[in-house]
XYZ file of C-alpha atoms in Angstrom:
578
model
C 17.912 -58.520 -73.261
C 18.582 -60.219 -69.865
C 18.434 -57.802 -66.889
C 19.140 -58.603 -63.427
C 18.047 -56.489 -60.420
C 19.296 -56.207 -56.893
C 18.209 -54.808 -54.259
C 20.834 -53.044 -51.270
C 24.243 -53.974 -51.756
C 25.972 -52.995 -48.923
C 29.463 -52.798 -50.812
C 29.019 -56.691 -51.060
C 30.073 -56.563 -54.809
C 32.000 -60.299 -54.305
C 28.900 -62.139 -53.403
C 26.594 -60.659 -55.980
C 28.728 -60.950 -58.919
C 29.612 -64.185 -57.924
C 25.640 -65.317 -57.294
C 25.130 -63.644 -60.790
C 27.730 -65.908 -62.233
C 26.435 -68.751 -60.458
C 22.903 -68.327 -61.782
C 24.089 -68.226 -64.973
C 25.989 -71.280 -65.177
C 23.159 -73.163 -63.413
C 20.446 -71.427 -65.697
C 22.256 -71.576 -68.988
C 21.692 -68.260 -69.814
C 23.727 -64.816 -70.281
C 23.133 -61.738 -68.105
C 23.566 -58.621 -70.465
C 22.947 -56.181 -67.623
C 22.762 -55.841 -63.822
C 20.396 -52.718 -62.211
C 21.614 -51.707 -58.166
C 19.048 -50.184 -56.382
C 21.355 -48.116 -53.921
C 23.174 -48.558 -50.437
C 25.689 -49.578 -53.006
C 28.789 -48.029 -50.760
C 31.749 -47.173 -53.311
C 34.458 -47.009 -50.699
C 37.483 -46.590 -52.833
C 39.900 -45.816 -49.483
C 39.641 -44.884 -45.341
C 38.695 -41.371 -45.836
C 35.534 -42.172 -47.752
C 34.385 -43.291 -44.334
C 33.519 -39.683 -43.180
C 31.168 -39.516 -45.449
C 29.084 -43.128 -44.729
C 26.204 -42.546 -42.781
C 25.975 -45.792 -40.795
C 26.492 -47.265 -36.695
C 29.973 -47.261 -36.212
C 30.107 -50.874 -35.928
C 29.108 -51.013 -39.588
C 32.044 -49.172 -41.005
C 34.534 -51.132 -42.638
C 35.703 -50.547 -46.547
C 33.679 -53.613 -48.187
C 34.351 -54.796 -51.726
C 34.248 -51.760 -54.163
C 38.085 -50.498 -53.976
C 39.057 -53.737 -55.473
C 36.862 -52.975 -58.385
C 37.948 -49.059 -58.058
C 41.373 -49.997 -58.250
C 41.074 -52.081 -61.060
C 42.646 -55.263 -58.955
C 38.649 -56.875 -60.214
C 36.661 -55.818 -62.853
C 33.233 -55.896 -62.561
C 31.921 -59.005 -65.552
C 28.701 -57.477 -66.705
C 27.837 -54.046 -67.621
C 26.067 -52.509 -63.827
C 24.208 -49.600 -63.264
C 23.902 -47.999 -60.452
C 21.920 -45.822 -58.188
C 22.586 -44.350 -54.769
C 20.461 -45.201 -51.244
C 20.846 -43.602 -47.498
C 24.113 -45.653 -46.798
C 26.781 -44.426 -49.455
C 29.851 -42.505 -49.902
C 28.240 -39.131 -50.250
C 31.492 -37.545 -51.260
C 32.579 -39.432 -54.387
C 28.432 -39.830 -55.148
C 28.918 -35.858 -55.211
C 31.523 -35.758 -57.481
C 29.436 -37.491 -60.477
C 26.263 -35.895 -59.458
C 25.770 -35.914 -63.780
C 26.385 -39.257 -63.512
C 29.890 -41.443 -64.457
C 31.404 -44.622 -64.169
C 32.320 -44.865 -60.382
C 34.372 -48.305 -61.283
C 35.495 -49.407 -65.029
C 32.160 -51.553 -66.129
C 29.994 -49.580 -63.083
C 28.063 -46.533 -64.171
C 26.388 -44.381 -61.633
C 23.059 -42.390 -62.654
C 23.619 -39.669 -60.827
C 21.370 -38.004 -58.216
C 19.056 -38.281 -60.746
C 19.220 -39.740 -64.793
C 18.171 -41.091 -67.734
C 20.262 -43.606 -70.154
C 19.620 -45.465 -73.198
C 20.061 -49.346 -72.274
C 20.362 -50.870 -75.888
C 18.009 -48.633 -76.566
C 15.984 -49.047 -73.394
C 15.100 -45.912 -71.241
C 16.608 -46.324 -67.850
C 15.416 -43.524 -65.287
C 17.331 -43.364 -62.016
C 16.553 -41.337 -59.129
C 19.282 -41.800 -55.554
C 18.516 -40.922 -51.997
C 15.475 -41.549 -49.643
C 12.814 -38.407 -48.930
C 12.820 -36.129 -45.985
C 10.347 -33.764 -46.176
C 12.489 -30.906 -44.235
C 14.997 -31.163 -46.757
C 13.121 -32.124 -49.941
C 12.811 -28.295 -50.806
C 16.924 -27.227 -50.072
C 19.565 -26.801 -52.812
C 22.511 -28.989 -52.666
C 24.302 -26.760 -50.054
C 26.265 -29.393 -48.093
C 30.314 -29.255 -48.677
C 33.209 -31.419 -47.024
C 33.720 -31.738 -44.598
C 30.427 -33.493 -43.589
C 28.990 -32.824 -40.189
C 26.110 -34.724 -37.756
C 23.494 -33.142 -39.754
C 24.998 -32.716 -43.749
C 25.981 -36.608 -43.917
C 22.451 -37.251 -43.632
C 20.844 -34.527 -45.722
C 23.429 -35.035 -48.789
C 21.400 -38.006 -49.905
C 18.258 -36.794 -49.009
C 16.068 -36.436 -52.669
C 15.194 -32.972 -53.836
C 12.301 -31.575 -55.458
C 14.851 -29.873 -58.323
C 15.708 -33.847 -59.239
C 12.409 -35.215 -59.168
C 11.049 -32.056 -61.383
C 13.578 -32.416 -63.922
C 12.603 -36.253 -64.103
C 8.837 -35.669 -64.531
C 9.401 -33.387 -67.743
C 10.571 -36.417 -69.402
C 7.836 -37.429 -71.920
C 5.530 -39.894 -70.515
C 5.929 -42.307 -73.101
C 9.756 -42.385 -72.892
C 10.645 -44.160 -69.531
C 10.998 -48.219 -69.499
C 12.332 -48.920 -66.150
C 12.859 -47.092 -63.089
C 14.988 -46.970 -60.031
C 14.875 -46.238 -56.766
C 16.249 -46.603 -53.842
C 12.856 -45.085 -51.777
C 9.766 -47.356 -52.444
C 7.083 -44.675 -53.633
C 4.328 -43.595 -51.293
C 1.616 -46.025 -50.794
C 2.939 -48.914 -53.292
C 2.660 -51.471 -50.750
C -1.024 -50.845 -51.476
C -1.169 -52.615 -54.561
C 0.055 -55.999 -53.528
C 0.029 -58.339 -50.841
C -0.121 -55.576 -47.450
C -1.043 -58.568 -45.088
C 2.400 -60.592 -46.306
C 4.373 -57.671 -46.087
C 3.669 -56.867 -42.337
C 3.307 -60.236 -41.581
C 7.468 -59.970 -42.728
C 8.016 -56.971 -41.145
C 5.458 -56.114 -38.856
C 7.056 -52.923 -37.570
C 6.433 -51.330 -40.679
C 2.189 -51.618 -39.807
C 1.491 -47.977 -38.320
C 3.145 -46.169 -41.518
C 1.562 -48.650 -43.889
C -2.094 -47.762 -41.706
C -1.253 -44.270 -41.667
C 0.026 -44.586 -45.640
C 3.205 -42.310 -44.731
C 5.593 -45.396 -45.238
C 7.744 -44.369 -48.540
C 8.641 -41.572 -50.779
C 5.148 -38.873 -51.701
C 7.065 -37.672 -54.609
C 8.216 -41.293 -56.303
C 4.508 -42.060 -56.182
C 3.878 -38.825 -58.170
C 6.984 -39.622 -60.474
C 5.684 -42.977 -61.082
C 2.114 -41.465 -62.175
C 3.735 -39.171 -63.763
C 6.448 -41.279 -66.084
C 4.084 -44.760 -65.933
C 6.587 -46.857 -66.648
C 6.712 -50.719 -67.477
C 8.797 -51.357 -64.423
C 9.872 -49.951 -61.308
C 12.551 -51.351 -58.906
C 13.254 -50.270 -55.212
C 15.356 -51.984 -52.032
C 15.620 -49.679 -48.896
C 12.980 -51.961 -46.630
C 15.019 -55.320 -46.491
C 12.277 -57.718 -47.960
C 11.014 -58.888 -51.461
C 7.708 -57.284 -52.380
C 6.044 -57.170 -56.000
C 3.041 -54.843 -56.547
C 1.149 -53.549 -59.483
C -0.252 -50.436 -60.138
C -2.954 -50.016 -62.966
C -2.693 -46.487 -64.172
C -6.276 -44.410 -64.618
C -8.252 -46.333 -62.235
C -9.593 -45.065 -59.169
C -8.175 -45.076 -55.853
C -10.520 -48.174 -54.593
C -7.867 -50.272 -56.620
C -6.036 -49.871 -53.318
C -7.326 -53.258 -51.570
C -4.980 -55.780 -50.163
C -4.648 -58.866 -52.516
C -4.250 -62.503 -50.820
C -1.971 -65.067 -52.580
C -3.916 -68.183 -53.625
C -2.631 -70.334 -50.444
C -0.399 -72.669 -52.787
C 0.807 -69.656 -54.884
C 4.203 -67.759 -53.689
C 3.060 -63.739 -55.232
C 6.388 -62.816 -55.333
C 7.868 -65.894 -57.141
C 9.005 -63.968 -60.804
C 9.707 -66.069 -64.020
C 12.554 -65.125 -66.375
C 10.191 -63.796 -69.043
C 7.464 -60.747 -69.170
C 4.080 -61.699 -69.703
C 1.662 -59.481 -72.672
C -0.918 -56.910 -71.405
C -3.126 -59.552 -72.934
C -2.564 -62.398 -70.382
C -2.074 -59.547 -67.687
C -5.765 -58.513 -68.250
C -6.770 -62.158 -67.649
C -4.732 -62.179 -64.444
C -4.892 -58.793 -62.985
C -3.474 -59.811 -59.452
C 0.268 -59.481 -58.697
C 1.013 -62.578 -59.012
C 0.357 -62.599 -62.012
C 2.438 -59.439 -62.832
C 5.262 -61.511 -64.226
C 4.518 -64.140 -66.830
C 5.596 -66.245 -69.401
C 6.466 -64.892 -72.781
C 8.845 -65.985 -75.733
C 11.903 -63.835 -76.651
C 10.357 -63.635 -80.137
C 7.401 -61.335 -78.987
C 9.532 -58.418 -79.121
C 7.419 -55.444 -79.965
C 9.237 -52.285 -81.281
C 10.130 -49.068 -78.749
C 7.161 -46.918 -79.581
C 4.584 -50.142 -78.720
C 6.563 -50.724 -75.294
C 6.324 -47.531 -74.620
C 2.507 -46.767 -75.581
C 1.390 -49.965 -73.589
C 3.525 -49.256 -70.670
C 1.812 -45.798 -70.484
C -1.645 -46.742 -71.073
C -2.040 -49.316 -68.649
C 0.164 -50.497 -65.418
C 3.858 -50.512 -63.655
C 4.687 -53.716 -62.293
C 6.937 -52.507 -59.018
C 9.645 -54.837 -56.962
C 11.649 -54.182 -54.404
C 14.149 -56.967 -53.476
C 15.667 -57.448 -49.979
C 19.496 -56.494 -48.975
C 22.749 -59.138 -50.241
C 22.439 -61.715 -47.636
C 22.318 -65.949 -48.127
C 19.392 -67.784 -48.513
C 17.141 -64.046 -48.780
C 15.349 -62.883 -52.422
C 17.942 -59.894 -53.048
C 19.082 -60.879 -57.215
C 16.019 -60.808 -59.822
C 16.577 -62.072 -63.544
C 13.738 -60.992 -66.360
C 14.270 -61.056 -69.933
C 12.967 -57.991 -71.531
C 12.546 -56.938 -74.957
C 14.754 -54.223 -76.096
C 14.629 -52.178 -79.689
C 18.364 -53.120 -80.484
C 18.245 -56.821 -79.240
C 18.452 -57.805 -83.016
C 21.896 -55.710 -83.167
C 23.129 -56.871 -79.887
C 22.784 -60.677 -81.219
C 24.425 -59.564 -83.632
C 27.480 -58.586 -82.492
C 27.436 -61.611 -80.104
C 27.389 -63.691 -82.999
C 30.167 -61.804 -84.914
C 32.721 -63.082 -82.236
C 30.853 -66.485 -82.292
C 29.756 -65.882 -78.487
C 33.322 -66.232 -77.202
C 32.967 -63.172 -75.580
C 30.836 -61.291 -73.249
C 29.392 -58.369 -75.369
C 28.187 -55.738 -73.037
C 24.448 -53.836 -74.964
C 25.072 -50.077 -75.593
C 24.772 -47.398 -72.927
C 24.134 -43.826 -74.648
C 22.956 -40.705 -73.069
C 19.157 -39.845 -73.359
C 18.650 -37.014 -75.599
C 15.801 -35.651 -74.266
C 17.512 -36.058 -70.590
C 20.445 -33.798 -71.965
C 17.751 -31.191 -72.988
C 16.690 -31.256 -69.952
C 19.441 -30.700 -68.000
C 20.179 -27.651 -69.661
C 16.856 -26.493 -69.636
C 16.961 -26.657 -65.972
C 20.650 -25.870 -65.050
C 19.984 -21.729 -64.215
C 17.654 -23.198 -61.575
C 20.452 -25.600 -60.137
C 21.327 -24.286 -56.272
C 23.418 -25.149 -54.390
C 22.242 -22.579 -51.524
C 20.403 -23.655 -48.185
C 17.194 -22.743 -50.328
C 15.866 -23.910 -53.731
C 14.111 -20.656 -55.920
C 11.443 -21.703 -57.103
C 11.236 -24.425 -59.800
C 9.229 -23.974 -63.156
C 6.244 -26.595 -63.403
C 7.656 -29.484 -65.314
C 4.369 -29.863 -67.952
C 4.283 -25.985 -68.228
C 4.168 -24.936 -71.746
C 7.264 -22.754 -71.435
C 8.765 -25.339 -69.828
C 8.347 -27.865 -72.707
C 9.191 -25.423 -75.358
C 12.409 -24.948 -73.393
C 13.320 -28.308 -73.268
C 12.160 -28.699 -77.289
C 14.587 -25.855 -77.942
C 17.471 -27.275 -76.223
C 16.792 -30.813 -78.132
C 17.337 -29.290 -81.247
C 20.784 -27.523 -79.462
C 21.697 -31.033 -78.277
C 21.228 -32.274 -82.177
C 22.941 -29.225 -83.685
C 25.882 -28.909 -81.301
C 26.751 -32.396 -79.654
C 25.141 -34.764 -82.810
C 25.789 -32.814 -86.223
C 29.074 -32.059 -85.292
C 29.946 -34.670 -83.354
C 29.480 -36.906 -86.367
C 31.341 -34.784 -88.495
C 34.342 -34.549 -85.960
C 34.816 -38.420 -85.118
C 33.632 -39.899 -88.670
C 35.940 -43.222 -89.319
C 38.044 -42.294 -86.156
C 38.609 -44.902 -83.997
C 37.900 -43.801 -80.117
C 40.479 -42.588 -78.261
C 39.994 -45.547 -75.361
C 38.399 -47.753 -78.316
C 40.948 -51.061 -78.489
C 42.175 -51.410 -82.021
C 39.691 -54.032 -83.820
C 36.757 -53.637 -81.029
C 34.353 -52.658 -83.693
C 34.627 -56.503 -85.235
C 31.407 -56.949 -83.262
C 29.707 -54.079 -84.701
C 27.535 -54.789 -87.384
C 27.109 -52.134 -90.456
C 23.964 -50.451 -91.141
C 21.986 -50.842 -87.772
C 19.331 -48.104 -88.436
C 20.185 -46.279 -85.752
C 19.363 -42.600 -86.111
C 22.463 -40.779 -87.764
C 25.084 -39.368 -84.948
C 23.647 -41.541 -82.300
C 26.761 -42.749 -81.540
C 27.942 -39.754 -80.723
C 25.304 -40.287 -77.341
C 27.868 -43.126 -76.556
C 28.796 -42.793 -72.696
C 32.010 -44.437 -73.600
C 32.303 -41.891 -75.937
C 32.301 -38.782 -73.379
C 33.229 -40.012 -70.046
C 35.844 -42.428 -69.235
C 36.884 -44.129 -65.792
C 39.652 -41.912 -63.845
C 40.443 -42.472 -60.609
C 40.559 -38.786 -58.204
C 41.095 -40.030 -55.108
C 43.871 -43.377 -53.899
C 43.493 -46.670 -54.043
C 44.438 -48.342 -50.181
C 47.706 -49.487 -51.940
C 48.549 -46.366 -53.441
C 49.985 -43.142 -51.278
C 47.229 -41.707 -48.829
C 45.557 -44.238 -49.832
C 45.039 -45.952 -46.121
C 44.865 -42.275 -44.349
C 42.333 -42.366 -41.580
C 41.624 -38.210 -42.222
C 38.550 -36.950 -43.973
C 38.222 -36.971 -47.439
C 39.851 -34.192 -49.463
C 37.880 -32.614 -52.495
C 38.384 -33.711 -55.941
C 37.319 -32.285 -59.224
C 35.710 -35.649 -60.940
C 37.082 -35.331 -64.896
C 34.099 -37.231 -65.855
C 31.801 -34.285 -64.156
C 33.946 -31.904 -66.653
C 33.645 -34.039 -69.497
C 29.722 -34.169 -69.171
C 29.832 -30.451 -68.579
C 31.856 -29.469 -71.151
C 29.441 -32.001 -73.514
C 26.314 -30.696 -72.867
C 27.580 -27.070 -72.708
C 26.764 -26.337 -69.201
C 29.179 -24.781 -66.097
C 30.418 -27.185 -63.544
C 28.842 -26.281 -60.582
C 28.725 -28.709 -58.559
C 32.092 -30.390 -58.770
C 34.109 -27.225 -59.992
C 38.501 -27.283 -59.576
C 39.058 -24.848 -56.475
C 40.426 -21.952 -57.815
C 43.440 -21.937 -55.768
C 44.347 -25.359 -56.638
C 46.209 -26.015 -59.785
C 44.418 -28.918 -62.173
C 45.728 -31.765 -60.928
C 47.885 -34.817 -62.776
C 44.990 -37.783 -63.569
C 46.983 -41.113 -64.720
C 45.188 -43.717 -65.939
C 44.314 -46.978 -63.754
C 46.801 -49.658 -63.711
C 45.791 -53.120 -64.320
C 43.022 -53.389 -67.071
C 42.674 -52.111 -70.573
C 41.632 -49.111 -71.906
C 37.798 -49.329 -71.663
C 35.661 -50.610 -74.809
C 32.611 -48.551 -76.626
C 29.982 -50.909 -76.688
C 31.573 -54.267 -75.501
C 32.403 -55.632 -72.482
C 35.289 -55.243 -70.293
C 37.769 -57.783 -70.013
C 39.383 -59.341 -66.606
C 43.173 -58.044 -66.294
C 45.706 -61.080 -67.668
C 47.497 -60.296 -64.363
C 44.018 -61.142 -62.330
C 42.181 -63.103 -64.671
C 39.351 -65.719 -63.003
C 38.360 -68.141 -65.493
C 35.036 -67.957 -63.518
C 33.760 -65.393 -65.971
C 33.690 -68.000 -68.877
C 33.168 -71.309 -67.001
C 32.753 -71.613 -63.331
C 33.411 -74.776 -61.244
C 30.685 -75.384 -59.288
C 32.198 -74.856 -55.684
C 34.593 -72.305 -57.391
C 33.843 -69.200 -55.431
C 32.626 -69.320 -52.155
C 30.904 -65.629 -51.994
C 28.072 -66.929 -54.253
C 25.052 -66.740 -52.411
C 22.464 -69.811 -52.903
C 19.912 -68.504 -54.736
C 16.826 -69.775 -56.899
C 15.694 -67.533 -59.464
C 12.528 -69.475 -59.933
C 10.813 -69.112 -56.581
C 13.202 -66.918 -54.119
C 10.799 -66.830 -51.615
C 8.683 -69.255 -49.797
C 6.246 -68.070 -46.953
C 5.177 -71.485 -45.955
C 8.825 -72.842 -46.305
C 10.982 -70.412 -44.553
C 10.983 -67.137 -43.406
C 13.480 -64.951 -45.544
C 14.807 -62.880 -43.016
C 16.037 -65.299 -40.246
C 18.235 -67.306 -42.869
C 20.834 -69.731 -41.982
C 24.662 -69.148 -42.485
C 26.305 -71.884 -43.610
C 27.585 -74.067 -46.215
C 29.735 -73.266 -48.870
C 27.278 -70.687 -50.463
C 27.423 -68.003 -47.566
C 29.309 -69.389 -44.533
C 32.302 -67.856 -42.649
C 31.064 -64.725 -44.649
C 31.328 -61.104 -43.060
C 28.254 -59.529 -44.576
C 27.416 -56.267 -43.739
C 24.193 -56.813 -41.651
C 21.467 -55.361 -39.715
C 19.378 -57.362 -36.452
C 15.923 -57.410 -36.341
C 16.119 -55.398 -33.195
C 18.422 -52.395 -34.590
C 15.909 -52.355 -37.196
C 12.961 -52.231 -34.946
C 14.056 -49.259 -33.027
C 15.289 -47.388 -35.565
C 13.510 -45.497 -38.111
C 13.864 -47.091 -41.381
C 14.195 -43.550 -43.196
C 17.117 -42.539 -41.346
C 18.260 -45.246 -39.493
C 18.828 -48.852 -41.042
C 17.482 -49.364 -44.036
């Protein structure tokens, strides 16, 4: 399976599906899934404004209400995380997690998904210690202070993500690089890039404390981060003591951050422990089965990127070609409509991530002050979470099956099963873990073309259906997106402009909007695609990546949302721009 990974979006959704589409033409290849690592800024009107934490020079509405208001539809199945520079409010309402755009699935404050069988782990928000400890206590509207804490990480996220089993996490992401990472690559490049980083890399305070102990704690075989505005690849060796903590020097005609398309074995990593060698060569037939991923991920080391903000002519996309446990079925079903399609991999619900979250949920607060949390390897704890997996099986998979057998989904296009081959081996009633299955797209608040939709006042509150629908799943109250009690439920109507949404497969561009750039792109066809080389997207000796050039047909006459060197040198990068 074909992932690509970018690093801050700053609602520039044009230019990076447009550089995706770009690298695939040039590259021959098919991107099955795109990873945003936060500051992704879904602006779906005016009002979402209050609740952006940036200079007010930087506010404007960006991309994302096209895609909200189905006028675009986002061409490859994205998931998505949230950073310091968001639209707290509608992040709020899917704080479970839910499609924020048809085709654009949010995490949630924190979450875990099954990527074609993949575990995906997502954690939002940057750390502040004074608020790492709170409850989720902040309401609209936001004030000076709230806008900032909303997105702050809490410990009652981070806990519930360390009592996932060790051996069950592929990929994390982040928007926060974890505590000390920049340890276990090249520290000399990095501050020669962004020297004002030096006294918190000397004083080992730059980054997130906790993400260091999640990423101990989960070991998994990646983990991806933006935030800091520059490429950087480390990689941490699990088990070995903290002297591994040196700063490695790129051989001086060797670019360490240059990443190939493939994933290398342990075996050749062993050879070439250094990072850059993190990222090798491997063929798509070495595909090892779930439980050997996972065993080898956890025994030995995380490979960590972060990638630099959407801008030309800077290392923000990242393609690798991972193994996946349902690739076989996935090229399956790509074959089955003789590739004329683009066949999105499934997206299911973690089991043990819905055991969790009710295991947890009595400890939810939403007070000024989080009670205290269990320990998340306590033996109570774990016996908990073991009960609640066999509730999850009983309750949501038993009878789930038994409910929907040979019922065509409600969204579920007539005939959209033709790429579905029989007999995967999939465990019985996983389907029923579908995300398509439980949540679909609604829009809660307008569109700019739609009634209120260009009002200038803050946001109102809305009751996310998707929040109630994962509720109401997992047998759990809503508290954090409840209906107001005086307010009667309100009258949801579908999108206009694009189809009901597909289990499984990927989403189709409106007849009324369609770009035939999806299927075949001319070359010079869309002038937000960013020049980028997947190969080597970053060349110390060549160029330096953050004083690029604007110009050409790839990025010029572009408003991107940017930041100067000197707002980010007086400004804290925790709260300020990063």
């Amino acid at each position: 399976m074909k992932l690509a990974i970018q690093g801050c979006s700053h609602g520039e959704l044009d230019a990076i599906y447009a550089s995706l589409l770009r690298t695939e033409r040039e590259q021959s290849l098919q991107i099955d899934a795109l990873l945003l690592c936060g500051d992704f800024q879904a602006i779906r009107n005016h009002s979402d404004l209050h609740a952006l934490a940036v200079p007010q020079k930087y506010l404007r509405l960006g991309d994302f209400h096209s895609y909200y208001s189905g006028e675009k539809v986002a061409p490859v199945l994205t998931l998505v995380i949230g950073g310091n520079h968001e639209a707290s409010n509608y992040m709020y309402e899917l704080y479970h997690g839910g499609w924020l755009a048809p085709n654009i699935y949010f995490l949630g404050a924190a979450g875990v998904v099954e990527l074609n069988g993949l575990v995906v782990a997502g954690i939002s928000g940057i750390y502040k210690d004074k608020d790492y400890k709170k409850g989720r206590f902040e309401k609209l509207p936001y004030d000076a202070s709230t806008i900032r804490s909303c997105y702050h990480t809490r410990e009652f996220d981070v806990a519930r993500l360390k009592a996932v089993a060790r051996k069950q996490v592929d990929v994390v992401m982040s928007h926060d690089w974890p505590n000390t990472i920049e340890q276990y690559g090249d520290t000399k490049a990095l501050i020669r890039k962004k020297p004002f980083f030096k006294d918190e890399i000397e004083s080992e305070t730059l980054g997130s404390p906790p993400l260091m102990e999640l990423l101990q704690c989960l070991k998994p075989a990646f983990w991806f981060s933006a935030h800091l505005h520059v490429k950087f690849a480390a990689l941490f060796k699990h088990g070995q003591a903290s002297a591994q903590k040196t700063v490695r020097t790129a051989a001086a005609n060797t670019n360490p951050e240059a990443l190939d398309i493939s994933l290398d074995s342990d075996e050749e990593e062993e050879k070439e422990p250094a990072p850059q060698a993190a990222f090798g060569n491997t063929s798509a037939s070495e595909t090892e089965s779930k439980a050997e991923q996972n065993e080898r991920s956890a025994a030995s080391s995380t490979r960590f990127l972060a990638l630099h903000k959407c801008l030309p002519q800077t290392p923000f996309l990242q393609i690798i070609d991972h193994p996946s446990p349902h690739d076989a079925e996935l090229e399956a079903r790509k074959s089955a409509l003789n590739y004329q399609q683009r066949i999105s991999p499934t997206l299911r619900y973690n089991k043990r991530w819905l055991a969790i979250t009710r295991a947890f949920h009595s400890h939810f607060s939403l007070q000024y002050r989080q009670p205290h949390l269990p320990d998340p390897s306590s033996a109570a704890l774990l016996d908990k979470i073991e009960a609640e997996e066999r509730w999850i099986e009983q309750y949501c998979l038993a009878q789930g099956s038994t409910r929907n057998s040979g019922k065509r989904k409600q969204d579920e296009l007539e005939g959209s099963r033709a790429g579905t081959p029989q007999g995967t081996g999939e465990g019985e009633g996983v389907e029923d873990l579908d995300v398509y299955k439980i949540q679909q797209f609604v829009r809660t608040a307008p569109a700019p073309f739609e009634p209120g939709g260009l009002s200038q006042a803050p946001p109102a509150w809305y009751t996310n259906p998707q929040t109630e629908a994962f509720c109401h799943f997992v047998g759990i109250e809503n508290k954090i997106n409840p209906r107001p009690p005086q307010f009667a439920p309100p009258g949801f109507h579908p999108p206009p402009h694009f189809p009901p949404q597909r289990a499984g497969e990927g989403f189709q561009a409106p007849p009324a909007h369609h770009q035939d750039h999806v299927q075949a792109e001319e070359p010079t066809a869309d002038p937000n695609a960013l020049a980028i080389d997947i190969d080597d997207l970053e060349s110390d000796c060549e160029q330096d990546s953050d004083n690029f050039q604007d110009g050409g047909a790839d990025g010029g006459g572009r408003s991107v949302l940017t930041l100067s060197e000197d707002d980010e040198l007086h400004a804290r990068w925790k709260e300020g721009t990063g």
